[in-house]
Tab-separated table of C-alpha atoms and ligand atoms in Angstrom:
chain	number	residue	atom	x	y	z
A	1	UNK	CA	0.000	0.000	0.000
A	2	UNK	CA	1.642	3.280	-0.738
A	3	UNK	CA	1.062	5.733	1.892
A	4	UNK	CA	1.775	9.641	2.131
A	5	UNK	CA	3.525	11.117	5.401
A	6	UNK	CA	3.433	14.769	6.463
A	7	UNK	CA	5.471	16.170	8.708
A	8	UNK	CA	5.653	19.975	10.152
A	9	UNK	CA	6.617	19.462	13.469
A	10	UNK	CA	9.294	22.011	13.859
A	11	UNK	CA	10.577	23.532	11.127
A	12	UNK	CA	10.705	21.541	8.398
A	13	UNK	CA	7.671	21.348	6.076
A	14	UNK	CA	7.881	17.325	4.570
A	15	UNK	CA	5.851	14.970	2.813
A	16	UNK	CA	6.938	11.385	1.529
A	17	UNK	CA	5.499	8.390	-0.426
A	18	UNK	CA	6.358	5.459	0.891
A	19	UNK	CA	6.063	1.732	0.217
A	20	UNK	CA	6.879	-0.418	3.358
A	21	UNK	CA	10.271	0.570	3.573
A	22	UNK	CA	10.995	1.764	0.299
A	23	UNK	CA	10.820	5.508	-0.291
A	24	UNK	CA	9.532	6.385	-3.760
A	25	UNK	CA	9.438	10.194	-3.207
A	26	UNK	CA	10.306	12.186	-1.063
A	27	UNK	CA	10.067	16.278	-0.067
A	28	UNK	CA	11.289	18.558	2.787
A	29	UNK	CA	11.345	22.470	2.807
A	30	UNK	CA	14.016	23.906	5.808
A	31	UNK	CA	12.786	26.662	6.981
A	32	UNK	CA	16.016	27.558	8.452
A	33	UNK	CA	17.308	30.786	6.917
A	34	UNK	CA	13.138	32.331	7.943
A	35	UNK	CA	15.124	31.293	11.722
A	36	UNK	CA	19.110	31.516	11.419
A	37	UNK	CA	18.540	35.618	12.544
A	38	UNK	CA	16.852	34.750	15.531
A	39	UNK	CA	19.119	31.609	16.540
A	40	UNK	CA	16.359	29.683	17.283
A	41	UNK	CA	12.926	28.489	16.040
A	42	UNK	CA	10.146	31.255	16.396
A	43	UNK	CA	6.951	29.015	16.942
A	44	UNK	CA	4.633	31.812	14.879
A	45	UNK	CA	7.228	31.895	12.021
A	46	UNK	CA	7.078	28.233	11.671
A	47	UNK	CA	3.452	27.904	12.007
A	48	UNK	CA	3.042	30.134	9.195
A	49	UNK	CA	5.915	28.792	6.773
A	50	UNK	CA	4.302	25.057	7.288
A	51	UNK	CA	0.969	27.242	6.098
A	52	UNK	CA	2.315	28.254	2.706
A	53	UNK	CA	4.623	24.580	1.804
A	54	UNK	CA	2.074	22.408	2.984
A	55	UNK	CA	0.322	21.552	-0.116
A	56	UNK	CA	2.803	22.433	-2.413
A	57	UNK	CA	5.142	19.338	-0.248
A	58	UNK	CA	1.876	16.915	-1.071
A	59	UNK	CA	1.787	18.065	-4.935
A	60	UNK	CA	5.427	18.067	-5.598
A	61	UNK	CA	6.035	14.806	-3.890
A	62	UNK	CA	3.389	12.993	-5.854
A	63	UNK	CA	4.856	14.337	-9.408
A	64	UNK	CA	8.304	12.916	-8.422
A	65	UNK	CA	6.480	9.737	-7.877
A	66	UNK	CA	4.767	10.364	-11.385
A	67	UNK	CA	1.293	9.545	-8.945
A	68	UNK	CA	-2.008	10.508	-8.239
A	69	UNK	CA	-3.915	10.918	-5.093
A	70	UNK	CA	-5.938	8.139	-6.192
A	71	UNK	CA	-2.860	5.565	-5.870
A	72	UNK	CA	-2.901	6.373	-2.252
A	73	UNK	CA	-4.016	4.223	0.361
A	74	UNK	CA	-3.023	5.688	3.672
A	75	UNK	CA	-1.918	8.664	5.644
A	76	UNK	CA	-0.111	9.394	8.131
A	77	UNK	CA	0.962	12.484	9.920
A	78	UNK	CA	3.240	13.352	12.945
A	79	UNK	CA	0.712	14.304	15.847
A	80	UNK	CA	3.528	14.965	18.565
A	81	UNK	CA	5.425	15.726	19.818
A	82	UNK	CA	6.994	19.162	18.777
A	83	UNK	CA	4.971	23.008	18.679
A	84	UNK	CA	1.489	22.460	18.714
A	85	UNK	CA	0.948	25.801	16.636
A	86	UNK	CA	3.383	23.606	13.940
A	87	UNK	CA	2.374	20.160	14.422
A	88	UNK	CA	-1.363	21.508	13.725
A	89	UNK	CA	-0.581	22.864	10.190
A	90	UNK	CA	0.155	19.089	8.721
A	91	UNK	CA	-2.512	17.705	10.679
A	92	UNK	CA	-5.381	19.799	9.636
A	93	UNK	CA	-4.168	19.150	5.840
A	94	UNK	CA	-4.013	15.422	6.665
A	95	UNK	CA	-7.596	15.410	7.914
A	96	UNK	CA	-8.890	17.399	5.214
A	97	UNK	CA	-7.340	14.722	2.778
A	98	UNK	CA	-8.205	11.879	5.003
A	99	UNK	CA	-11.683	13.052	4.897
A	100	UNK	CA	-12.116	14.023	1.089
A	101	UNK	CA	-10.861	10.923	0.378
A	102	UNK	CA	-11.860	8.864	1.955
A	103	UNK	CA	-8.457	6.967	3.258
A	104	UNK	CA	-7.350	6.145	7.152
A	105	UNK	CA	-5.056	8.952	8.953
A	106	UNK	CA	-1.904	7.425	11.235
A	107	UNK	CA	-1.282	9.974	14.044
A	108	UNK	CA	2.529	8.993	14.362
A	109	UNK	CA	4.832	9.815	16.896
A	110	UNK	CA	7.749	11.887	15.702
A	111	UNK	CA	10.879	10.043	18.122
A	112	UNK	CA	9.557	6.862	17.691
A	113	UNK	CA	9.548	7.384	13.793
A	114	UNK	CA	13.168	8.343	13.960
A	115	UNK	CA	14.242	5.393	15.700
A	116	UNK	CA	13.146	3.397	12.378
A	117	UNK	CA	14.657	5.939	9.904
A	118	UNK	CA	17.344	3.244	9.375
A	119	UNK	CA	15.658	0.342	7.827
A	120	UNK	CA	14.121	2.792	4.726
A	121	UNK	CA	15.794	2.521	1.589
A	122	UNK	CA	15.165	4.419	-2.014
A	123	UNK	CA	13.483	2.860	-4.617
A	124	UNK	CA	16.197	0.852	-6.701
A	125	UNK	CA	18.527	0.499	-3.796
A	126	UNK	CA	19.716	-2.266	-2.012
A	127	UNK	CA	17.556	-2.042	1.150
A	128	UNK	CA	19.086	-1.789	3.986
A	129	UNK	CA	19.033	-5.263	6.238
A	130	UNK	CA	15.777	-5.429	8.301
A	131	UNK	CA	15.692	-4.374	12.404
A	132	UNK	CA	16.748	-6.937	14.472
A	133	UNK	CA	14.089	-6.796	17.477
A	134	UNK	CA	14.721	-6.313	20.303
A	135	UNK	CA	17.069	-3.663	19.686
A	136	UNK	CA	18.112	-0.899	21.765
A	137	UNK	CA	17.597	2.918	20.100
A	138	UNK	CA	19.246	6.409	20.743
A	139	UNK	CA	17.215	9.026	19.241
A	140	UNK	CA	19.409	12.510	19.605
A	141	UNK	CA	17.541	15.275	18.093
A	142	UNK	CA	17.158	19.442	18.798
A	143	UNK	CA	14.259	18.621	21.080
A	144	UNK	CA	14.956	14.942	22.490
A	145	UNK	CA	17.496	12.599	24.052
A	146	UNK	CA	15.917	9.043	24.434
A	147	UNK	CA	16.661	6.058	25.105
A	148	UNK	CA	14.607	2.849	24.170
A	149	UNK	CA	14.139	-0.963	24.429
A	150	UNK	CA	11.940	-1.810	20.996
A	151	UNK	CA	10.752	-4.817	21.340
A	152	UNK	CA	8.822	-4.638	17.414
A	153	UNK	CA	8.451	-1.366	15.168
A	154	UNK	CA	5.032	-0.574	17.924
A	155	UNK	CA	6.310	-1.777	21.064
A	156	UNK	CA	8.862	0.861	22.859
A	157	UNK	CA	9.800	1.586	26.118
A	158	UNK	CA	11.943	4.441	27.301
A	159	UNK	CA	15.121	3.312	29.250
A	160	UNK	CA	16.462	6.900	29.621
A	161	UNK	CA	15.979	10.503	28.644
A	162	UNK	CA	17.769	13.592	29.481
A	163	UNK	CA	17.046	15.484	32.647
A	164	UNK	CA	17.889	18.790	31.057
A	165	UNK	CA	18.837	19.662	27.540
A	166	UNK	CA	19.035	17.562	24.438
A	167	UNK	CA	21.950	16.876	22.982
A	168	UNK	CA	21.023	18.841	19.799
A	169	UNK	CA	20.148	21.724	22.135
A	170	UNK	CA	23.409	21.416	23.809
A	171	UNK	CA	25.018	21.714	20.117
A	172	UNK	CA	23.274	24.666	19.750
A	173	UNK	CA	23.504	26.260	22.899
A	174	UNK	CA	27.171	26.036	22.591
A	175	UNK	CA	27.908	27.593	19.551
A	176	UNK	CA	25.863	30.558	20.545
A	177	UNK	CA	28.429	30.849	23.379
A	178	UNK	CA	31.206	30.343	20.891
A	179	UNK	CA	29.938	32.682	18.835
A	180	UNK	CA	28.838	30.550	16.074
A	181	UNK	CA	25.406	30.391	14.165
A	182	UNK	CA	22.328	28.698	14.453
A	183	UNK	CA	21.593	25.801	14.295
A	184	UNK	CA	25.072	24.657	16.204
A	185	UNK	CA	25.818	21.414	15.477
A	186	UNK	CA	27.016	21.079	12.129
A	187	UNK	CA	29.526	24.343	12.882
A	188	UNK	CA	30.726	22.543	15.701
A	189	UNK	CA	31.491	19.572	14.285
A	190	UNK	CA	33.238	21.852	10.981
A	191	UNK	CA	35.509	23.421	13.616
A	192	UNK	CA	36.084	19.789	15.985
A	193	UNK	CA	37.530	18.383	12.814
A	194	UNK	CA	40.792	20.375	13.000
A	195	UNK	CA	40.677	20.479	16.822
A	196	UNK	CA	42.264	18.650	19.949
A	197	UNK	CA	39.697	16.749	21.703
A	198	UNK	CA	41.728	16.651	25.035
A	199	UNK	CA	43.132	20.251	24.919
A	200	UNK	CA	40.282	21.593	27.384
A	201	UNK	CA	38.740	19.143	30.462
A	202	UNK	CA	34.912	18.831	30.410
A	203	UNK	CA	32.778	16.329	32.119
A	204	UNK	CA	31.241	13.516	31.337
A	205	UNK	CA	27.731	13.991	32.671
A	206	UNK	CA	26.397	11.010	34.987
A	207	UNK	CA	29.324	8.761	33.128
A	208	UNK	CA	28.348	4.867	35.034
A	209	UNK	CA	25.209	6.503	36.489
A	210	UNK	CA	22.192	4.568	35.088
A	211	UNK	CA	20.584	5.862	31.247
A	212	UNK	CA	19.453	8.781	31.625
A	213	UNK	CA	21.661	12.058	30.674
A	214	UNK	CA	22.224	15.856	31.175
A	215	UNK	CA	24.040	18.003	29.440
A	216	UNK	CA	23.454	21.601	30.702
A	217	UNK	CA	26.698	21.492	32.549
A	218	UNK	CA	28.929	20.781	29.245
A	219	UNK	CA	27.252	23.818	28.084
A	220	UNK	CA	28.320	26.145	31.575
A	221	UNK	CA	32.096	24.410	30.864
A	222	UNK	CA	32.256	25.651	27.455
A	223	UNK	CA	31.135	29.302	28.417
A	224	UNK	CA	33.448	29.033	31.452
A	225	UNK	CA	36.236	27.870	28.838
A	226	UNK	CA	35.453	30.602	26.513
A	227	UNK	CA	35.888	33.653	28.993
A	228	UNK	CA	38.737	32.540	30.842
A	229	UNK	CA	40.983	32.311	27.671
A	230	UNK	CA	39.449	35.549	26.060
A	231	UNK	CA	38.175	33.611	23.341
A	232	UNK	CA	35.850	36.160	22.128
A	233	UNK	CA	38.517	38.297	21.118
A	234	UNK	CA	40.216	35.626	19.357
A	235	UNK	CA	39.446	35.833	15.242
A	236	UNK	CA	36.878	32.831	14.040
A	237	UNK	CA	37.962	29.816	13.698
A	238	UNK	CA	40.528	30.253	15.404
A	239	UNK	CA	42.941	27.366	17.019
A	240	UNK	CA	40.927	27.445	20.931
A	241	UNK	CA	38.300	27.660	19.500
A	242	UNK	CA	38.485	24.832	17.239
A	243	UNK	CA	39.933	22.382	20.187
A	244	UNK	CA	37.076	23.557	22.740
A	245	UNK	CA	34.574	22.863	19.597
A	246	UNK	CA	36.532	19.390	19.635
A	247	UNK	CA	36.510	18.835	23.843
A	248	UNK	CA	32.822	19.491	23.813
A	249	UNK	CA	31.432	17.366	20.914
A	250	UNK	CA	34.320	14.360	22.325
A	251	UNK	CA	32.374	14.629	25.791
A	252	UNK	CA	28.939	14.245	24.020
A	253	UNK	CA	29.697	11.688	21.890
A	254	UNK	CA	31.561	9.829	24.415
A	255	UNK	CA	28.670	10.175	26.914
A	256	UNK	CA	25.888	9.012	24.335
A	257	UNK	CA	27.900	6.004	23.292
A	258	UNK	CA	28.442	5.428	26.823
A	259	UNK	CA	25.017	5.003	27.770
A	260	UNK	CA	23.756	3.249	24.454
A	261	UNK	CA	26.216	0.518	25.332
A	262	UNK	CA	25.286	0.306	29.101
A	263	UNK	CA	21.148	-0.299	27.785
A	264	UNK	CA	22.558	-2.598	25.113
A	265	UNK	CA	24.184	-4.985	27.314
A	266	UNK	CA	22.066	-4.657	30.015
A	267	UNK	CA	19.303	-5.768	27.642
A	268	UNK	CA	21.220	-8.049	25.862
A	269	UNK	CA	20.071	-6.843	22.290
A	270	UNK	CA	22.403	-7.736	19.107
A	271	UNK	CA	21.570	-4.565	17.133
A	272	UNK	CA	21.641	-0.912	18.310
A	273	UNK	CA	20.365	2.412	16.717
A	274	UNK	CA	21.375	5.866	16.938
A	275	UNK	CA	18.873	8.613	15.045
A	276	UNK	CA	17.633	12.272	15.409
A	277	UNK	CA	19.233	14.913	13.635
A	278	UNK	CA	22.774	14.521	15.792
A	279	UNK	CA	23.022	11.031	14.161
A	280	UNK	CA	24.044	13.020	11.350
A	281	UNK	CA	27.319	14.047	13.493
A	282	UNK	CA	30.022	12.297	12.161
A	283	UNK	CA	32.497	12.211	15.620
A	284	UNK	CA	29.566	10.323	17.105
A	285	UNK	CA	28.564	7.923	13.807
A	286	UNK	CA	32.071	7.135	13.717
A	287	UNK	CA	32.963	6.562	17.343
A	288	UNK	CA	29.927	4.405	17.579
A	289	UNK	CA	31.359	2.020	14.482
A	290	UNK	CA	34.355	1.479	15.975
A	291	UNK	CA	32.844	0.569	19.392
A	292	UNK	CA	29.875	-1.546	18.459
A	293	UNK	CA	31.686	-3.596	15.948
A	294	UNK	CA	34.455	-3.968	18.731
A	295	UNK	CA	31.361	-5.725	21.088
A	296	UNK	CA	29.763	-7.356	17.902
A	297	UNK	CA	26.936	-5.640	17.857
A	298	UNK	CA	24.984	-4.625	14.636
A	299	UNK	CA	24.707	-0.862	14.707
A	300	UNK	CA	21.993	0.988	12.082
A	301	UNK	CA	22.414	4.483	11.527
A	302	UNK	CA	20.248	6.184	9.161
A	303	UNK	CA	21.636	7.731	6.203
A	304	UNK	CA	22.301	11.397	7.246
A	305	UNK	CA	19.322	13.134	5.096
A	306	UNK	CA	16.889	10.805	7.314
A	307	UNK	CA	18.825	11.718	10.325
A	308	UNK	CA	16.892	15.318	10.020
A	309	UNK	CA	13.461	15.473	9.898
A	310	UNK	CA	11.585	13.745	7.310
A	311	UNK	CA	8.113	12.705	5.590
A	312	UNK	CA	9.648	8.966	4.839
A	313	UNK	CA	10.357	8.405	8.656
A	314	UNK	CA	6.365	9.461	9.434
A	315	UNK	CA	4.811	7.649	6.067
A	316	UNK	CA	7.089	4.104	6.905
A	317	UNK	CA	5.339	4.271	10.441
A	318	UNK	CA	2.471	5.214	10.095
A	319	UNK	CA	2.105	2.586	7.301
A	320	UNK	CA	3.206	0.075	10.414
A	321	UNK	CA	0.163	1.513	12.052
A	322	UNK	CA	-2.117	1.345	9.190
A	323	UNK	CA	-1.762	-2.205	8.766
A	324	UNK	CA	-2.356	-2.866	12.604
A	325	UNK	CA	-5.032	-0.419	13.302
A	326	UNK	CA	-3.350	1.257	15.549
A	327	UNK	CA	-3.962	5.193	16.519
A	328	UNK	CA	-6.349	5.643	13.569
A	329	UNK	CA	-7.438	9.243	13.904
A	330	UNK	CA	-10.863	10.751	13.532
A	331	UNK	CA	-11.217	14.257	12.379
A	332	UNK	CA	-11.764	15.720	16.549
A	333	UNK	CA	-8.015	14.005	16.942
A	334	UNK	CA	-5.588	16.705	18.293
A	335	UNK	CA	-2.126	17.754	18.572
A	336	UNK	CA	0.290	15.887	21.049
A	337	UNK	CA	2.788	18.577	21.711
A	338	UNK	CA	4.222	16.811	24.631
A	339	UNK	CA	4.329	12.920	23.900
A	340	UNK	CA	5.849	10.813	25.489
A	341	UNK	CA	7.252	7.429	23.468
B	401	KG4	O1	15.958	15.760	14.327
B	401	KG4	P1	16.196	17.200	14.023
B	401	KG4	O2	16.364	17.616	12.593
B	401	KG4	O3	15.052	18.087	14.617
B	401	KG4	C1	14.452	17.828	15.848
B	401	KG4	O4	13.520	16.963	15.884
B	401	KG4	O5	14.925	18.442	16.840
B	401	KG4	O6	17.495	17.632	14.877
B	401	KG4	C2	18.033	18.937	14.837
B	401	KG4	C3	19.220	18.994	15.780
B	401	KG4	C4	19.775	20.403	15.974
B	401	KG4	O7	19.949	20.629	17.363
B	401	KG4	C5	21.119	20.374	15.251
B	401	KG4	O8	22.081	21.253	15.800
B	401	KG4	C6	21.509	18.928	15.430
B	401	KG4	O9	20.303	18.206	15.268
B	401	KG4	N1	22.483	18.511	14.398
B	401	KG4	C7	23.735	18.126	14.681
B	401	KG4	C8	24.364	17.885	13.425
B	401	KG4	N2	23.455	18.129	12.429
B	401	KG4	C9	22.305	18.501	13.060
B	401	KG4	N3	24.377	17.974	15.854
B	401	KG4	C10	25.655	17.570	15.791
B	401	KG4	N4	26.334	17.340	14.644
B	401	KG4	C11	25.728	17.478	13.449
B	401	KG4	N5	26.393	17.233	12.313
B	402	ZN	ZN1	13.111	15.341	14.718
């Protein structure tokens, strides 16, 4: 059954046609430069950007497909959780189509959907080999740090969150301290490439201390870091600042492989995940490689355009959902800004 995802829970407008795993097409609008000058999201900016893409996402996606509405049989939209003012743009359109139509609408949960992102595959690929349940996930994104035992693609339990920031958010957070843009992570990880990981201490947030994590005191080390050796008056790019971009994103990685390892042996899983839009960091994609494969364990990374947000991640689950019945939703179904996995 081929089955259109929409997705507008931050600030990416997306829509996707997917078969089972297999992505036939596939669109996402950033809306990042409307953001960049504020260095963050602006929930009313977003709201209205998802507004004006919407149905130009569902049109474009089905001409790349060379498809009609009429070769749909199922939708599926993210419900939660993200900003409600967002997440209610998609949702409305996915109603109104479910309704004219005539087709069931998926109400899919964004985090869990990432966690799959790495068993899709493009039409005339190889797919990618199929999950190995139970497996143990890591979804890392802007707005979520998680932890999860899966025992199926619809049975997850969280094992661990963070108690403060997400790692994406500490990204972020960081390089507004360092001077850097918005969003942070991907000019971190430009700078940590030609820095030295051990040239400035910083923790290693509740290193041995069960699954859950925190990483608002990384970010109070870096500013700390930065003032005491001046670095605002230093040019950009320059050499401290390229080995504190290093120290931090080695203490984050290290700390997220950490604690994916701990839940995957205590759970005794063979294959391991790591998703969200910091999967995309290649420190931690790479560190995780050479530690997994070290233990044996299978790990699946999505390829780094489903690491961000995406249509396919929403269309392959809710397709999951489809097929079992499961959170079907009626035209009074609402927004889930806060939901938990
Ligand atoms: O999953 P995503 O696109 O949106 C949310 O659901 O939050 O994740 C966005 C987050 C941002 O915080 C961004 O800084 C971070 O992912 N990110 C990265 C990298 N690329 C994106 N963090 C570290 N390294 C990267 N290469
Ligand atoms: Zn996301």
């Amino acid at each position: 059954m081929l089955v259109l995802g929409l997705e507008s829970s931050c600030d990416e407008t997306a829509a996707a046609l997917v078969k089972g795993r297999v992505v036939l097409a596939e669109v996402v609008r950033s809306q990042l430069d409307l953001h960049r000058v504020y260095g963050g999201v602006v929930p009313e900016i977003a709201s209205r950007a998802h507004l004006e893409a919407v149905e130009a996402m569902v049109r474009e996606t089905l001409d790349q497909a060379g498809a009609g509405l009429s070769s749909v049989g199922g939708l599926a939209v993210t419900q939660g959780p993200g900003l409600v003012g967002a997440l209610l743009v998609a949702l409305g359109f996915a109603k109104g189509l479910s309704m004219s139509l005539g087709l069931p609408l998926a109400g899919v949960n964004h985090v869990q959907a990432h966690a799959l992102a790495p068993f899709l595959s493009r039409a005339g690929e190889d797919e990618p080999r199929e999950p190995g349940f139970p497996l143990v996930a890591l979804v890392v994104s802007g707005g979520h740090t998680s932890l999860f035992l899966a025992s199926g693609p619809l049975g997850f339990r969280t094992l661990g969150r963070t108690l403060d920031d997400a790692a994406g958010e500490a990204f972020d957070k960081s390089a507004k301290l360092m001077g850097l843009g918005y969003p942070g992570g991907r000019l971190v990880e430009e700078l940590a490439v030609s820095g030295d990981p051990g040239a400035f201490r910083m923790p290693r947030p509740l290193w041995g201390k069960g699954l859950d994590f925190s990483f608002s005191g990384l970010k109070t080390q870096v500013q700390t870091v930065y003032r005491q050796y001046g670095m605002d008056s230093e040019p950009a790019g320059s050499q401290a600042l390229r080995d504190l971009a290093a120290s931090f994103q080695s203490a984050v990685v290290d700390v997220l492989v950490h604690k994916l390892e701990l839940a995957a042996v205590a759970h005794g899983v063979r294959d391991v995940v790591i998703a969200g839009g910091v999967a995309a960091n290649g420190e931690l994609r790479a560190k995780a490689l050479g530690r997994f494969s070290g233990l044996g364990l299978g790990l699946c990374l999505p390829r780094p355009s489903w690491c961000a947000d995406n249509g396919a991640m929403i269309a392959h689950l809710g397709g999951i959902q489809l097929a079992h019945g499961l959170n079907i939703l009626d035209l009074g179904a609402e927004a889930r800004p806060r939901w938990p996995v």
